[in-house]
Short mmCIF file of C-alpha atoms in Angstrom, two decimals:
data_model
loop_
_atom_site.label_atom_id
_atom_site.label_comp_id
_atom_site.label_asym_id
_atom_site.label_seq_id
_atom_site.Cartn_x
_atom_site.Cartn_y
_atom_site.Cartn_z
CA MET A 9 -50.99 -18.39 -40.63
CA SER A 10 -49.11 -15.17 -39.84
CA LYS A 11 -50.67 -11.89 -40.90
CA LYS A 12 -49.14 -10.11 -43.89
CA TYR A 13 -48.29 -6.41 -43.79
CA GLU A 14 -47.65 -4.15 -46.74
CA GLY A 15 -44.66 -1.84 -46.93
CA LEU A 16 -41.48 -1.48 -44.94
CA ALA A 17 -41.39 -1.85 -41.17
CA VAL A 18 -38.95 -0.22 -38.78
CA GLY A 19 -37.89 -1.46 -35.37
CA ILE A 20 -37.95 1.01 -32.48
CA ASP A 21 -36.47 0.64 -29.02
CA CYS A 22 -38.10 3.40 -27.01
CA GLY A 23 -35.87 3.23 -23.96
CA THR A 24 -36.06 4.94 -20.60
CA THR A 25 -32.95 7.01 -21.24
CA TYR A 26 -32.11 6.41 -24.91
CA SER A 27 -34.10 5.36 -27.97
CA CYS A 28 -32.98 3.98 -31.32
CA VAL A 29 -34.51 2.90 -34.62
CA VAL A 30 -33.40 0.21 -37.08
CA VAL A 31 -34.41 -1.00 -40.53
CA TRP A 32 -33.63 -4.11 -42.56
CA LEU A 33 -31.59 -3.43 -45.70
CA ASP A 34 -31.96 -6.10 -48.38
CA GLU A 35 -28.92 -4.87 -50.32
CA HIS A 36 -26.68 -5.45 -47.29
CA ASN A 37 -28.61 -8.42 -45.92
CA ARG A 38 -28.53 -7.01 -42.40
CA VAL A 39 -30.19 -4.63 -39.97
CA GLU A 40 -28.98 -1.03 -40.04
CA ILE A 41 -29.02 1.06 -36.84
CA ILE A 42 -29.99 4.50 -38.09
CA HIS A 43 -28.02 7.58 -37.04
CA ASN A 44 -29.97 10.64 -35.91
CA TYR A 45 -29.44 14.22 -37.02
CA GLN A 46 -26.43 14.57 -34.69
CA GLY A 47 -24.82 11.44 -36.14
CA ASN A 48 -25.55 9.30 -33.07
CA ARG A 49 -27.04 5.82 -33.14
CA THR A 50 -29.10 6.54 -30.04
CA THR A 51 -31.34 9.50 -29.24
CA ARG A 52 -31.98 10.66 -25.69
CA SER A 53 -35.55 10.04 -24.54
CA PHE A 54 -35.88 13.62 -23.30
CA ILE A 55 -38.51 16.21 -24.26
CA SER A 56 -38.36 19.88 -23.33
CA PHE A 57 -41.14 22.44 -23.71
CA LYS A 58 -39.46 25.83 -23.94
CA TYR A 59 -41.33 29.02 -24.76
CA ASP A 60 -42.90 28.18 -28.14
CA GLN A 61 -40.54 25.30 -28.91
CA ARG A 62 -40.71 21.57 -28.31
CA LEU A 63 -37.29 19.98 -28.33
CA ILE A 64 -36.63 16.23 -28.45
CA GLY A 65 -33.42 14.29 -28.11
CA ASP A 66 -29.77 15.10 -27.44
CA VAL A 67 -30.16 18.86 -27.49
CA VAL A 68 -32.58 18.68 -24.55
CA LYS A 69 -30.09 17.07 -22.17
CA ASN A 70 -27.68 19.97 -22.58
CA GLN A 71 -30.22 22.56 -21.43
CA ALA A 72 -32.26 20.47 -18.98
CA ALA A 73 -30.81 22.30 -15.97
CA LEU A 74 -32.07 25.61 -17.38
CA ASN A 75 -35.64 24.35 -17.81
CA PRO A 76 -36.06 21.52 -15.28
CA THR A 77 -39.81 21.74 -14.59
CA SER A 78 -40.72 21.47 -18.29
CA THR A 79 -38.14 18.87 -19.30
CA ILE A 80 -39.67 15.38 -19.29
CA PHE A 81 -37.74 12.13 -19.06
CA ASP A 82 -38.32 8.62 -17.67
CA ALA A 83 -41.77 8.52 -19.34
CA LYS A 84 -41.29 4.79 -19.78
CA ARG A 85 -41.33 4.45 -15.98
CA LEU A 86 -44.84 5.92 -15.98
CA ILE A 87 -46.44 4.31 -19.00
CA GLY A 88 -49.26 1.89 -18.18
CA ARG A 89 -48.98 2.48 -14.42
CA LYS A 90 -51.43 4.05 -12.00
CA PHE A 91 -50.47 7.19 -10.08
CA SER A 92 -50.72 5.26 -6.79
CA ASP A 93 -48.23 2.62 -8.01
CA SER A 94 -45.29 2.40 -5.58
CA VAL A 95 -42.81 2.69 -8.48
CA VAL A 96 -44.37 5.97 -9.58
CA GLN A 97 -44.45 7.32 -6.04
CA ASN A 98 -40.77 6.54 -5.50
CA ASP A 99 -39.68 7.97 -8.86
CA MET A 100 -41.62 11.19 -8.33
CA ARG A 101 -39.20 12.16 -5.58
CA MET A 102 -36.42 12.35 -8.17
CA TRP A 103 -38.28 14.24 -10.90
CA PRO A 104 -38.17 18.04 -11.19
CA PHE A 105 -41.37 18.10 -13.25
CA LYS A 106 -44.81 17.85 -11.68
CA VAL A 107 -47.00 14.73 -11.81
CA ILE A 108 -50.52 14.58 -10.37
CA ALA A 109 -53.41 12.11 -10.45
CA ASP A 110 -56.71 12.52 -12.27
CA ASP A 111 -60.07 11.19 -11.07
CA ASN A 112 -59.23 7.68 -12.32
CA ASP A 113 -55.86 7.44 -10.55
CA LYS A 114 -54.11 7.99 -13.87
CA HIS A 115 -50.98 10.12 -13.85
CA VAL A 116 -50.92 13.56 -15.47
CA ILE A 117 -47.67 15.36 -16.32
CA ILE A 118 -47.90 19.14 -15.97
CA ILE A 119 -45.61 21.55 -17.86
CA GLN A 120 -45.60 25.17 -19.04
CA TYR A 121 -45.77 25.59 -22.81
CA LYS A 122 -46.56 28.70 -24.86
CA GLY A 123 -47.43 30.58 -21.71
CA GLN A 124 -50.05 28.03 -20.65
CA GLU A 125 -50.25 25.04 -18.36
CA LYS A 126 -50.39 21.84 -20.40
CA HIS A 127 -51.31 18.33 -19.28
CA PHE A 128 -49.84 15.21 -20.88
CA SER A 129 -49.97 11.48 -20.21
CA ALA A 130 -46.91 9.23 -20.43
CA GLU A 131 -48.44 7.70 -23.57
CA GLU A 132 -48.50 11.13 -25.24
CA ILE A 133 -44.89 11.84 -24.23
CA SER A 134 -43.76 8.43 -25.49
CA ALA A 135 -45.69 9.07 -28.72
CA MET A 136 -43.61 12.21 -29.31
CA ILE A 137 -40.42 10.17 -28.97
CA LEU A 138 -41.74 7.41 -31.24
CA LYS A 139 -42.68 9.98 -33.87
CA LYS A 140 -39.21 11.49 -33.63
CA MET A 141 -37.65 8.07 -34.24
CA LEU A 142 -39.95 7.58 -37.24
CA GLU A 143 -38.73 10.91 -38.64
CA VAL A 144 -35.11 9.80 -38.16
CA SER A 145 -35.80 6.61 -40.13
CA GLU A 146 -37.61 8.44 -42.92
CA ASN A 147 -34.75 10.92 -43.21
CA PHE A 148 -32.33 8.00 -43.59
CA LEU A 149 -34.51 6.22 -46.15
CA SER A 150 -35.24 9.50 -47.99
CA SER A 151 -38.90 8.47 -48.14
CA GLU A 152 -41.90 7.88 -45.92
CA VAL A 153 -42.31 4.53 -44.22
CA ARG A 154 -45.36 3.16 -46.02
CA LYS A 155 -48.23 2.22 -43.74
CA ARG A 156 -45.93 3.38 -40.90
CA ASN A 157 -45.44 -0.20 -39.74
CA ALA A 158 -43.27 -0.57 -36.66
CA VAL A 159 -42.09 -3.27 -34.28
CA VAL A 160 -41.56 -1.88 -30.77
CA THR A 161 -39.56 -3.51 -28.00
CA VAL A 162 -40.60 -3.54 -24.34
CA PRO A 163 -38.98 -4.86 -21.14
CA ASP A 164 -39.70 -8.48 -20.28
CA TYR A 165 -41.43 -7.43 -17.05
CA PHE A 166 -43.99 -5.19 -18.77
CA ASN A 167 -47.53 -6.33 -17.90
CA ASP A 168 -50.56 -6.25 -20.20
CA SER A 169 -51.48 -2.72 -19.17
CA GLN A 170 -48.00 -1.41 -20.00
CA ARG A 171 -47.93 -3.24 -23.33
CA LYS A 172 -51.35 -1.88 -24.30
CA ALA A 173 -50.22 1.61 -23.31
CA THR A 174 -47.15 1.22 -25.55
CA ILE A 175 -49.37 0.27 -28.50
CA GLU A 176 -51.58 3.27 -27.69
CA ALA A 177 -48.52 5.53 -27.73
CA GLY A 178 -47.65 4.17 -31.15
CA ALA A 179 -51.17 4.88 -32.40
CA ILE A 180 -50.96 8.47 -31.11
CA ALA A 181 -47.68 8.82 -33.03
CA GLY A 182 -49.40 7.61 -36.18
CA LEU A 183 -47.63 4.24 -36.15
CA ASN A 184 -49.11 0.88 -36.97
CA VAL A 185 -47.51 -1.23 -34.23
CA ILE A 186 -47.55 -4.66 -35.83
CA LYS A 187 -45.74 -6.40 -32.98
CA ILE A 188 -44.48 -5.92 -29.44
CA ILE A 189 -41.32 -7.91 -28.69
CA ASN A 190 -39.58 -8.46 -25.36
CA GLU A 191 -36.15 -6.84 -25.23
CA PRO A 192 -34.23 -10.00 -24.19
CA ILE A 193 -35.64 -11.84 -27.22
CA THR A 194 -34.50 -9.07 -29.57
CA ALA A 195 -30.99 -9.40 -28.13
CA VAL A 196 -30.98 -13.13 -28.87
CA ILE A 197 -32.26 -12.55 -32.41
CA ALA A 198 -29.76 -9.73 -33.01
CA TYR A 199 -26.83 -12.05 -32.30
CA GLY A 200 -28.39 -14.93 -34.24
CA LEU A 201 -28.39 -17.17 -31.18
CA ASP A 202 -31.84 -18.50 -32.08
CA LYS A 203 -30.47 -20.04 -35.29
CA LYS A 204 -27.28 -21.65 -34.06
CA SER A 205 -27.25 -25.43 -34.49
CA ASP A 206 -24.18 -26.33 -32.43
CA CYS A 207 -26.17 -27.96 -29.64
CA ASP A 208 -28.74 -30.73 -29.22
CA GLY A 209 -32.05 -30.58 -27.36
CA LYS A 210 -32.28 -27.22 -25.65
CA ARG A 211 -30.01 -24.56 -24.22
CA ASN A 212 -30.31 -21.66 -21.84
CA ILE A 213 -29.17 -18.14 -22.68
CA PHE A 214 -28.46 -15.57 -19.97
CA VAL A 215 -29.28 -12.04 -21.19
CA PHE A 216 -28.00 -8.95 -19.36
CA ASP A 217 -29.82 -5.74 -20.29
CA LEU A 218 -27.92 -2.79 -18.82
CA GLY A 219 -30.53 -0.14 -19.58
CA GLY A 220 -30.52 3.50 -18.60
CA GLY A 221 -33.45 3.09 -16.23
CA THR A 222 -33.13 -0.50 -15.02
CA PHE A 223 -30.70 -3.42 -15.08
CA ASP A 224 -32.66 -6.46 -16.25
CA VAL A 225 -31.59 -10.08 -16.35
CA ALA A 226 -33.48 -12.79 -18.25
CA ILE A 227 -32.94 -16.49 -18.92
CA LEU A 228 -34.26 -17.74 -22.26
CA THR A 229 -34.59 -21.42 -23.12
CA ILE A 230 -34.29 -22.31 -26.81
CA LYS A 231 -35.42 -25.75 -27.86
CA VAL A 232 -34.00 -27.37 -30.96
CA VAL A 233 -36.90 -28.95 -32.85
CA GLU A 234 -36.31 -31.61 -35.48
CA VAL A 235 -38.45 -31.23 -38.59
CA TYR A 236 -39.84 -34.37 -40.22
CA GLU A 237 -40.90 -34.39 -43.86
CA GLY A 238 -42.23 -36.89 -46.39
CA GLU A 239 -41.98 -40.55 -45.44
CA ARG A 240 -40.44 -39.82 -42.05
CA ALA A 241 -43.32 -37.50 -41.18
CA ARG A 242 -45.93 -40.12 -42.14
CA THR A 243 -44.15 -42.81 -40.11
CA LEU A 244 -44.01 -40.56 -37.06
CA ILE A 245 -47.73 -39.72 -37.34
CA ILE A 246 -48.63 -43.42 -37.52
CA ILE A 247 -46.48 -44.24 -34.50
CA ILE A 248 -48.25 -41.54 -32.48
CA LEU A 249 -51.84 -41.93 -33.72
CA VAL A 250 -52.25 -45.72 -33.93
CA PRO A 251 -52.02 -46.33 -30.16
CA LEU A 252 -54.38 -43.39 -29.53
CA PHE A 253 -56.88 -44.75 -32.05
CA SER A 254 -56.74 -48.23 -30.52
CA LEU A 255 -57.21 -46.84 -27.03
CA ALA A 256 -60.13 -44.58 -28.00
CA PHE A 257 -62.14 -47.27 -29.83
CA GLN A 258 -60.89 -50.30 -27.89
CA VAL A 259 -59.92 -51.94 -31.16
CA PRO A 260 -56.47 -53.41 -31.87
CA VAL A 261 -55.07 -51.81 -34.98
CA ALA A 262 -52.00 -52.99 -36.83
CA SER A 263 -49.89 -50.09 -37.99
CA GLN A 264 -49.07 -52.01 -41.18
CA LEU A 265 -52.64 -51.39 -42.40
CA PHE A 266 -51.89 -47.71 -42.77
CA TYR A 267 -49.18 -48.35 -45.31
CA ARG A 268 -51.55 -49.88 -47.83
#
């Protein structure tokens, strides 16, 4: 039985380059993509530490060239990965901000903030973005999201370490991450392809995810399952179980006996 959660839940796509947040509206019977303070449906996954300010989103991109060493982006490329990971080592060549390793081979992002050197992990940076998206949703709803329930999407290739790190980032942001969903599956659900009944058996769906950081391709197989109820269900159970029962106990059993 699925677990029940109290209160409203929001859906957050914390992307490499852009992030967005959605909520289900009962009155419209659909999902609403929430606009941010600038009126955009997506918010840049950029964070800048400038003097005594911490800026997040679209405004950061416009001034990134003026504060390159303390403007953080691509945190999703770091999350859940070791410093020695080849992906991290290759990406570091393109980043203006400084990343070092701690004693456990975990990455540490170094920036200047309020006149001091500050150290952050990718989980902490992602948490700031997640919290920003929560604020955007609460501004739209004109109320707090009770229990702060959230469903967060991740790339299909994310391993267990990266998924756990994403949940940790949500916890740091004060979110109750009730589910992690693969991005290709959310695309299928968004277009209602999982509920179409115009085919028999199973079908394959090719999903192209042209993200800001990576271009991912996934093939999903959806099986159409027939549901049996009442008399049909009982007949099917007998057809399946009678031979198994006879084989297990070496006793011939007539299926007609079960109808008595």
